Amino acid sequence: MPNVILLGAPGAGKGTQAKRLVAKYGIPQISTGDILREAVRNGTPLGQQAGPLMSAGKLVPDELVVGIVRERLKQPDCSGGFLLDGFPRTVPQAEALERSLSEMGRVVDAVVELDVPADLIRARVLGRRSCPACGAVYHVSDSPPKVAGACNQDGSALITRDDDRPEKVEKRLSEFAALTRSLSPWYAGRGLLRKVDGTASPDAVFQQVVQVLGDGR
Ligand code: AMP
């Protein structure tokens, strides 16, 4: 079972591909964004620290997210492999991950980067709507709900995630650009980076992802 990292800008399709990988390989998806959003909803100390940074489209400090991931990787469901989504986002986070894994006698098997041009990313993120109750994600034109503005599963009114608003999107894209500049070459230097064209349909992207994982093991 693979230990995989999924890299890609917000809106590159990480969430969609992550769900499919989880189903195919039976590994847990570890999304630092999801964990942090839950902490914000529950008003925990972590959430209180992270919330304002997240709604400003800024990164949460490395030591906070590194701590979250370290604890999560120790859980028994990660013993047969894991899929990291949204982490690492900086080289220091990648270094900390490498150290934590080596303490556990483990390594990263592959880093899959979903490559999508910035204009397409903007169109995807700005049209994204989510269900506040169940977390289902839609797109106003690419994958609309059956009834406009309402979740297919539970009928809740769909919302635009605060950090999917235009001004926040630009901030997140520039943070992401700064990150990839350093993170992709860092993993490429370790022979782990597998780039995939993320502009195709979700099915076609998934085929490529499975193929590069096969090649990489
Ligand atoms: P995401 O859902 O992955 O786009 O994450 C949403 C927000 O959570 C980001 O804009 C950051 O504020 C924060 N976040 C998630 N993962 C990380 C990370 N690895 N490092 C720093 N901040 C993070």
PDB file of C-alpha atoms and ligand atoms in Angstrom:
ATOM      1  CA  MET A   1       0.000   0.000   0.000  1.00  0.00           C
ATOM      2  CA  PRO A   2       1.409   3.366  -0.965  1.00  0.00           C
ATOM      3  CA  ASN A   3       2.419   6.307   1.212  1.00  0.00           C
ATOM      4  CA  VAL A   4       1.386   9.110  -1.105  1.00  0.00           C
ATOM      5  CA  ILE A   5       1.424  12.901  -1.101  1.00  0.00           C
ATOM      6  CA  LEU A   6      -0.959  14.770  -3.372  1.00  0.00           C
ATOM      7  CA  LEU A   7       0.276  18.208  -4.462  1.00  0.00           C
ATOM      8  CA  GLY A   8      -1.630  20.785  -6.460  1.00  0.00           C
ATOM      9  CA  ALA A   9      -3.055  24.288  -6.215  1.00  0.00           C
ATOM     10  CA  PRO A  10      -6.368  24.808  -4.437  1.00  0.00           C
ATOM     11  CA  GLY A  11      -8.867  23.750  -7.118  1.00  0.00           C
ATOM     12  CA  ALA A  12      -6.462  21.428  -8.965  1.00  0.00           C
ATOM     13  CA  GLY A  13      -8.733  18.485  -8.121  1.00  0.00           C
ATOM     14  CA  LYS A  14      -6.908  17.091  -5.087  1.00  0.00           C
ATOM     15  CA  GLY A  15     -10.125  16.391  -3.178  1.00  0.00           C
ATOM     16  CA  THR A  16     -11.714  14.518  -6.084  1.00  0.00           C
ATOM     17  CA  GLN A  17      -8.631  12.414  -6.764  1.00  0.00           C
ATOM     18  CA  ALA A  18      -8.054  11.799  -3.062  1.00  0.00           C
ATOM     19  CA  LYS A  19     -11.514  10.227  -2.665  1.00  0.00           C
ATOM     20  CA  ARG A  20     -10.823   7.875  -5.553  1.00  0.00           C
ATOM     21  CA  LEU A  21      -7.396   6.874  -4.262  1.00  0.00           C
ATOM     22  CA  VAL A  22      -8.844   6.181  -0.824  1.00  0.00           C
ATOM     23  CA  ALA A  23     -11.458   3.906  -2.403  1.00  0.00           C
ATOM     24  CA  LYS A  24      -8.950   2.083  -4.620  1.00  0.00           C
ATOM     25  CA  TYR A  25      -6.147   1.510  -2.110  1.00  0.00           C
ATOM     26  CA  GLY A  26      -8.145   1.495   1.144  1.00  0.00           C
ATOM     27  CA  ILE A  27      -5.834   4.100   2.688  1.00  0.00           C
ATOM     28  CA  PRO A  28      -6.966   7.075   4.813  1.00  0.00           C
ATOM     29  CA  GLN A  29      -6.941  10.595   3.404  1.00  0.00           C
ATOM     30  CA  ILE A  30      -5.231  13.066   5.711  1.00  0.00           C
ATOM     31  CA  SER A  31      -6.270  16.588   4.783  1.00  0.00           C
ATOM     32  CA  THR A  32      -4.773  19.258   7.031  1.00  0.00           C
ATOM     33  CA  GLY A  33      -7.348  21.753   5.645  1.00  0.00           C
ATOM     34  CA  ASP A  34     -10.226  19.469   6.750  1.00  0.00           C
ATOM     35  CA  ILE A  35      -8.662  18.849  10.169  1.00  0.00           C
ATOM     36  CA  LEU A  36      -8.135  22.587  10.691  1.00  0.00           C
ATOM     37  CA  ARG A  37     -11.664  23.466   9.530  1.00  0.00           C
ATOM     38  CA  GLU A  38     -13.068  20.955  12.005  1.00  0.00           C
ATOM     39  CA  ALA A  39     -10.949  22.491  14.787  1.00  0.00           C
ATOM     40  CA  VAL A  40     -12.327  25.928  13.852  1.00  0.00           C
ATOM     41  CA  ARG A  41     -15.930  24.597  13.897  1.00  0.00           C
ATOM     42  CA  ASN A  42     -15.358  23.025  17.320  1.00  0.00           C
ATOM     43  CA  GLY A  43     -13.660  26.150  18.700  1.00  0.00           C
ATOM     44  CA  THR A  44     -10.623  24.211  20.004  1.00  0.00           C
ATOM     45  CA  PRO A  45      -7.406  26.103  20.901  1.00  0.00           C
ATOM     46  CA  LEU A  46      -5.945  24.923  17.578  1.00  0.00           C
ATOM     47  CA  GLY A  47      -9.007  26.241  15.768  1.00  0.00           C
ATOM     48  CA  GLN A  48      -8.813  29.595  17.532  1.00  0.00           C
ATOM     49  CA  GLN A  49      -5.205  29.993  16.447  1.00  0.00           C
ATOM     50  CA  ALA A  50      -5.714  28.760  12.876  1.00  0.00           C
ATOM     51  CA  GLY A  51      -9.120  30.323  12.066  1.00  0.00           C
ATOM     52  CA  PRO A  52      -8.082  33.940  11.488  1.00  0.00           C
ATOM     53  CA  LEU A  53      -5.085  32.889   9.376  1.00  0.00           C
ATOM     54  CA  MET A  54      -7.233  30.562   7.278  1.00  0.00           C
ATOM     55  CA  SER A  55      -9.900  33.150   6.575  1.00  0.00           C
ATOM     56  CA  ALA A  56      -7.150  35.578   5.557  1.00  0.00           C
ATOM     57  CA  GLY A  57      -5.909  32.969   3.033  1.00  0.00           C
ATOM     58  CA  LYS A  58      -2.603  32.644   4.902  1.00  0.00           C
ATOM     59  CA  LEU A  59      -0.713  29.529   5.896  1.00  0.00           C
ATOM     60  CA  VAL A  60      -0.946  28.205   9.430  1.00  0.00           C
ATOM     61  CA  PRO A  61       2.498  27.980  11.168  1.00  0.00           C
ATOM     62  CA  ASP A  62       4.542  24.903  10.298  1.00  0.00           C
ATOM     63  CA  GLU A  63       4.806  23.625  13.880  1.00  0.00           C
ATOM     64  CA  LEU A  64       1.009  23.461  14.223  1.00  0.00           C
ATOM     65  CA  VAL A  65       0.376  21.463  11.049  1.00  0.00           C
ATOM     66  CA  VAL A  66       3.453  19.275  11.561  1.00  0.00           C
ATOM     67  CA  GLY A  67       2.133  18.360  15.022  1.00  0.00           C
ATOM     68  CA  ILE A  68      -1.295  17.492  13.618  1.00  0.00           C
ATOM     69  CA  VAL A  69       0.162  15.238  10.935  1.00  0.00           C
ATOM     70  CA  ARG A  70       2.635  13.511  13.277  1.00  0.00           C
ATOM     71  CA  GLU A  71      -0.191  12.509  15.607  1.00  0.00           C
ATOM     72  CA  ARG A  72      -2.441  11.447  12.772  1.00  0.00           C
ATOM     73  CA  LEU A  73       0.210   9.208  11.168  1.00  0.00           C
ATOM     74  CA  LYS A  74       0.558   7.277  14.440  1.00  0.00           C
ATOM     75  CA  GLN A  75      -3.069   6.119  14.235  1.00  0.00           C
ATOM     76  CA  PRO A  76      -3.434   2.428  13.342  1.00  0.00           C
ATOM     77  CA  ASP A  77      -5.395   3.111  10.137  1.00  0.00           C
ATOM     78  CA  CYS A  78      -2.248   4.683   8.624  1.00  0.00           C
ATOM     79  CA  SER A  79      -0.137   1.562   9.086  1.00  0.00           C
ATOM     80  CA  GLY A  80      -0.983   0.228   5.616  1.00  0.00           C
ATOM     81  CA  GLY A  81      -0.386   3.487   3.769  1.00  0.00           C
ATOM     82  CA  PHE A  82      -1.805   7.015   3.708  1.00  0.00           C
ATOM     83  CA  LEU A  83      -2.685   9.834   1.416  1.00  0.00           C
ATOM     84  CA  LEU A  84      -1.621  13.326   2.449  1.00  0.00           C
ATOM     85  CA  ASP A  85      -3.665  16.139   0.924  1.00  0.00           C
ATOM     86  CA  GLY A  86      -2.707  19.761   1.556  1.00  0.00           C
ATOM     87  CA  PHE A  87       0.425  18.794   3.504  1.00  0.00           C
ATOM     88  CA  PRO A  88       3.326  19.443   3.199  1.00  0.00           C
ATOM     89  CA  ARG A  89       3.028  22.966   1.838  1.00  0.00           C
ATOM     90  CA  THR A  90       6.540  24.193   2.625  1.00  0.00           C
ATOM     91  CA  VAL A  91      10.005  22.642   2.521  1.00  0.00           C
ATOM     92  CA  PRO A  92      10.351  22.771   6.346  1.00  0.00           C
ATOM     93  CA  GLN A  93       7.077  20.811   6.564  1.00  0.00           C
ATOM     94  CA  ALA A  94       8.448  18.276   4.053  1.00  0.00           C
ATOM     95  CA  GLU A  95      11.641  17.938   6.084  1.00  0.00           C
ATOM     96  CA  ALA A  96       9.672  17.468   9.301  1.00  0.00           C
ATOM     97  CA  LEU A  97       7.533  14.819   7.604  1.00  0.00           C
ATOM     98  CA  GLU A  98      10.618  12.960   6.392  1.00  0.00           C
ATOM     99  CA  ARG A  99      12.020  12.976   9.949  1.00  0.00           C
ATOM    100  CA  SER A 100       8.741  11.794  11.501  1.00  0.00           C
ATOM    101  CA  LEU A 101       8.359   8.999   8.992  1.00  0.00           C
ATOM    102  CA  SER A 102      11.940   7.819   9.373  1.00  0.00           C
ATOM    103  CA  GLU A 103      11.407   7.607  13.160  1.00  0.00           C
ATOM    104  CA  MET A 104       8.557   5.244  12.288  1.00  0.00           C
ATOM    105  CA  GLY A 105      10.758   3.320   9.831  1.00  0.00           C
ATOM    106  CA  ARG A 106       8.746   4.554   6.877  1.00  0.00           C
ATOM    107  CA  VAL A 107       9.190   6.659   3.742  1.00  0.00           C
ATOM    108  CA  VAL A 108       7.103   8.560   1.202  1.00  0.00           C
ATOM    109  CA  ASP A 109       6.629   6.376  -1.903  1.00  0.00           C
ATOM    110  CA  ALA A 110       5.417   9.002  -4.340  1.00  0.00           C
ATOM    111  CA  VAL A 111       4.465  12.659  -4.617  1.00  0.00           C
ATOM    112  CA  VAL A 112       1.787  13.187  -7.235  1.00  0.00           C
ATOM    113  CA  GLU A 113       1.462  16.752  -8.499  1.00  0.00           C
ATOM    114  CA  LEU A 114      -1.745  17.734 -10.284  1.00  0.00           C
ATOM    115  CA  ASP A 115      -0.699  20.311 -12.824  1.00  0.00           C
ATOM    116  CA  VAL A 116      -3.408  22.865 -13.753  1.00  0.00           C
ATOM    117  CA  PRO A 117      -2.874  26.378 -15.220  1.00  0.00           C
ATOM    118  CA  ALA A 118      -3.822  29.290 -12.947  1.00  0.00           C
ATOM    119  CA  ASP A 119      -6.735  30.515 -15.135  1.00  0.00           C
ATOM    120  CA  LEU A 120      -8.455  27.146 -15.018  1.00  0.00           C
ATOM    121  CA  ILE A 121      -7.868  26.993 -11.271  1.00  0.00           C
ATOM    122  CA  ARG A 122      -9.605  30.359 -10.827  1.00  0.00           C
ATOM    123  CA  ALA A 123     -12.624  29.212 -12.854  1.00  0.00           C
ATOM    124  CA  ARG A 124     -12.867  26.012 -10.810  1.00  0.00           C
ATOM    125  CA  VAL A 125     -12.478  27.575  -7.371  1.00  0.00           C
ATOM    126  CA  LEU A 126     -14.738  30.573  -7.989  1.00  0.00           C
ATOM    127  CA  GLY A 127     -17.567  28.254  -9.142  1.00  0.00           C
ATOM    128  CA  ARG A 128     -17.157  25.853  -6.239  1.00  0.00           C
ATOM    129  CA  ARG A 129     -20.063  25.475  -3.791  1.00  0.00           C
ATOM    130  CA  SER A 130     -20.079  23.207  -0.762  1.00  0.00           C
ATOM    131  CA  CYS A 131     -22.642  21.723   1.566  1.00  0.00           C
ATOM    132  CA  PRO A 132     -22.120  23.009   5.122  1.00  0.00           C
ATOM    133  CA  ALA A 133     -23.808  19.875   6.524  1.00  0.00           C
ATOM    134  CA  CYS A 134     -22.173  16.930   4.702  1.00  0.00           C
ATOM    135  CA  GLY A 135     -19.179  18.521   2.947  1.00  0.00           C
ATOM    136  CA  ALA A 136     -20.282  17.514  -0.592  1.00  0.00           C
ATOM    137  CA  VAL A 137     -18.684  19.743  -3.224  1.00  0.00           C
ATOM    138  CA  TYR A 138     -20.331  21.026  -6.439  1.00  0.00           C
ATOM    139  CA  HIS A 139     -19.484  23.430  -9.243  1.00  0.00           C
ATOM    140  CA  VAL A 140     -22.067  25.866 -10.617  1.00  0.00           C
ATOM    141  CA  SER A 141     -21.431  24.812 -14.233  1.00  0.00           C
ATOM    142  CA  ASP A 142     -19.169  21.695 -14.208  1.00  0.00           C
ATOM    143  CA  SER A 143     -21.041  19.588 -11.643  1.00  0.00           C
ATOM    144  CA  PRO A 144     -24.174  21.465 -10.561  1.00  0.00           C
ATOM    145  CA  PRO A 145     -26.559  20.038  -7.946  1.00  0.00           C
ATOM    146  CA  LYS A 146     -29.931  18.720  -9.205  1.00  0.00           C
ATOM    147  CA  VAL A 147     -31.723  21.704  -7.637  1.00  0.00           C
ATOM    148  CA  ALA A 148     -29.764  24.976  -7.919  1.00  0.00           C
ATOM    149  CA  GLY A 149     -28.220  25.976  -4.602  1.00  0.00           C
ATOM    150  CA  ALA A 150     -29.274  22.832  -2.701  1.00  0.00           C
ATOM    151  CA  CYS A 151     -27.283  19.740  -1.732  1.00  0.00           C
ATOM    152  CA  ASN A 152     -28.279  16.510  -3.524  1.00  0.00           C
ATOM    153  CA  GLN A 153     -27.756  14.449  -0.352  1.00  0.00           C
ATOM    154  CA  ASP A 154     -29.562  16.463   2.302  1.00  0.00           C
ATOM    155  CA  GLY A 155     -31.091  19.546   0.658  1.00  0.00           C
ATOM    156  CA  SER A 156     -28.992  22.018   2.702  1.00  0.00           C
ATOM    157  CA  ALA A 157     -28.381  25.459   1.165  1.00  0.00           C
ATOM    158  CA  LEU A 158     -24.968  25.370  -0.532  1.00  0.00           C
ATOM    159  CA  ILE A 159     -22.363  27.925   0.449  1.00  0.00           C
ATOM    160  CA  THR A 160     -19.178  29.407  -0.996  1.00  0.00           C
ATOM    161  CA  ARG A 161     -16.338  28.494   1.352  1.00  0.00           C
ATOM    162  CA  ASP A 162     -14.995  31.690   2.860  1.00  0.00           C
ATOM    163  CA  ASP A 163     -11.532  31.054   1.396  1.00  0.00           C
ATOM    164  CA  ASP A 164     -13.029  30.409  -2.082  1.00  0.00           C
ATOM    165  CA  ARG A 165     -14.032  34.090  -2.357  1.00  0.00           C
ATOM    166  CA  PRO A 166     -12.203  35.997  -5.135  1.00  0.00           C
ATOM    167  CA  GLU A 167      -9.845  38.055  -2.949  1.00  0.00           C
ATOM    168  CA  LYS A 168      -8.922  34.995  -0.875  1.00  0.00           C
ATOM    169  CA  VAL A 169      -8.422  32.887  -3.988  1.00  0.00           C
ATOM    170  CA  GLU A 170      -5.755  35.263  -5.296  1.00  0.00           C
ATOM    171  CA  LYS A 171      -4.016  35.168  -1.935  1.00  0.00           C
ATOM    172  CA  ARG A 172      -4.087  31.361  -1.811  1.00  0.00           C
ATOM    173  CA  LEU A 173      -2.854  31.090  -5.415  1.00  0.00           C
ATOM    174  CA  SER A 174       0.109  33.331  -4.719  1.00  0.00           C
ATOM    175  CA  GLU A 175       0.901  31.408  -1.514  1.00  0.00           C
ATOM    176  CA  PHE A 176       0.699  28.244  -3.573  1.00  0.00           C
ATOM    177  CA  ALA A 177       2.965  29.582  -6.312  1.00  0.00           C
ATOM    178  CA  ALA A 178       5.559  30.475  -3.693  1.00  0.00           C
ATOM    179  CA  LEU A 179       5.320  26.997  -2.242  1.00  0.00           C
ATOM    180  CA  THR A 180       5.516  24.945  -5.442  1.00  0.00           C
ATOM    181  CA  ARG A 181       8.554  26.843  -6.546  1.00  0.00           C
ATOM    182  CA  SER A 182      10.426  25.198  -3.693  1.00  0.00           C
ATOM    183  CA  LEU A 183       8.495  22.026  -2.875  1.00  0.00           C
ATOM    184  CA  SER A 184       8.246  20.393  -6.326  1.00  0.00           C
ATOM    185  CA  PRO A 185      11.992  20.640  -7.026  1.00  0.00           C
ATOM    186  CA  TRP A 186      12.689  19.406  -3.487  1.00  0.00           C
ATOM    187  CA  TYR A 187      10.735  16.210  -4.138  1.00  0.00           C
ATOM    188  CA  ALA A 188      12.019  15.961  -7.719  1.00  0.00           C
ATOM    189  CA  GLY A 189      15.545  15.985  -6.271  1.00  0.00           C
ATOM    190  CA  ARG A 190      14.590  12.928  -4.207  1.00  0.00           C
ATOM    191  CA  GLY A 191      13.246  11.150  -7.301  1.00  0.00           C
ATOM    192  CA  LEU A 192       9.710  11.119  -5.868  1.00  0.00           C
ATOM    193  CA  LEU A 193       7.847  13.701  -7.966  1.00  0.00           C
ATOM    194  CA  ARG A 194       5.255  12.405 -10.469  1.00  0.00           C
ATOM    195  CA  LYS A 195       3.584  15.178 -12.489  1.00  0.00           C
ATOM    196  CA  VAL A 196       0.112  14.541 -13.871  1.00  0.00           C
ATOM    197  CA  ASP A 197      -1.890  16.739 -16.285  1.00  0.00           C
ATOM    198  CA  GLY A 198      -4.777  17.842 -14.088  1.00  0.00           C
ATOM    199  CA  THR A 199      -6.800  19.560 -16.849  1.00  0.00           C
ATOM    200  CA  ALA A 200      -8.443  16.350 -18.137  1.00  0.00           C
ATOM    201  CA  SER A 201     -11.682  14.819 -16.808  1.00  0.00           C
ATOM    202  CA  PRO A 202     -11.588  13.367 -13.266  1.00  0.00           C
ATOM    203  CA  ASP A 203     -11.621   9.817 -14.715  1.00  0.00           C
ATOM    204  CA  ALA A 204      -8.742  10.513 -17.097  1.00  0.00           C
ATOM    205  CA  VAL A 205      -6.708  12.217 -14.369  1.00  0.00           C
ATOM    206  CA  PHE A 206      -7.307   9.274 -12.053  1.00  0.00           C
ATOM    207  CA  GLN A 207      -6.042   6.836 -14.709  1.00  0.00           C
ATOM    208  CA  GLN A 208      -2.827   8.818 -14.958  1.00  0.00           C
ATOM    209  CA  VAL A 209      -2.465   8.975 -11.183  1.00  0.00           C
ATOM    210  CA  VAL A 210      -2.828   5.209 -10.806  1.00  0.00           C
ATOM    211  CA  GLN A 211      -0.357   4.708 -13.630  1.00  0.00           C
ATOM    212  CA  VAL A 212       2.337   6.915 -12.099  1.00  0.00           C
ATOM    213  CA  LEU A 213       1.832   5.240  -8.717  1.00  0.00           C
ATOM    214  CA  GLY A 214       2.315   1.885 -10.381  1.00  0.00           C
ATOM    215  CA  ASP A 215       5.481   3.078 -12.083  1.00  0.00           C
ATOM    216  CA  GLY A 216       6.796   4.600  -8.891  1.00  0.00           C
ATOM    217  CA  ARG A 217       6.665   1.462  -6.761  1.00  0.00           C
TER     218      ARG A 217
HETATM  219  P1  AMP B   1      -6.939  23.572   2.078  1.00  0.00           P
HETATM  220  O1  AMP B   1      -8.317  23.047   2.323  1.00  0.00           O
HETATM  221  O2  AMP B   1      -5.920  22.474   1.949  1.00  0.00           O
HETATM  222  O3  AMP B   1      -6.868  24.553   0.928  1.00  0.00           O
HETATM  223  O4  AMP B   1      -6.520  24.382   3.399  1.00  0.00           O
HETATM  224  C1  AMP B   1      -7.276  25.492   3.843  1.00  0.00           C
HETATM  225  C2  AMP B   1      -6.415  26.408   4.695  1.00  0.00           C
HETATM  226  O5  AMP B   1      -5.901  25.701   5.833  1.00  0.00           O
HETATM  227  C3  AMP B   1      -5.163  26.923   3.995  1.00  0.00           C
HETATM  228  O6  AMP B   1      -5.442  28.075   3.211  1.00  0.00           O
HETATM  229  C4  AMP B   1      -4.256  27.243   5.185  1.00  0.00           C
HETATM  230  O7  AMP B   1      -4.660  28.425   5.843  1.00  0.00           O
HETATM  231  C5  AMP B   1      -4.552  26.083   6.118  1.00  0.00           C
HETATM  232  N1  AMP B   1      -3.646  24.929   5.852  1.00  0.00           N
HETATM  233  C6  AMP B   1      -4.016  23.681   5.434  1.00  0.00           C
HETATM  234  N2  AMP B   1      -2.938  22.881   5.308  1.00  0.00           N
HETATM  235  C7  AMP B   1      -1.865  23.620   5.653  1.00  0.00           C
HETATM  236  C8  AMP B   1      -0.461  23.375   5.702  1.00  0.00           C
HETATM  237  N3  AMP B   1       0.056  22.178   5.354  1.00  0.00           N
HETATM  238  N4  AMP B   1       0.357  24.382   6.110  1.00  0.00           N
HETATM  239  C9  AMP B   1      -0.145  25.587   6.462  1.00  0.00           C
HETATM  240  N5  AMP B   1      -1.445  25.898   6.412  1.00  0.00           N
HETATM  241  C10 AMP B   1      -2.320  24.934   6.016  1.00  0.00           C
END
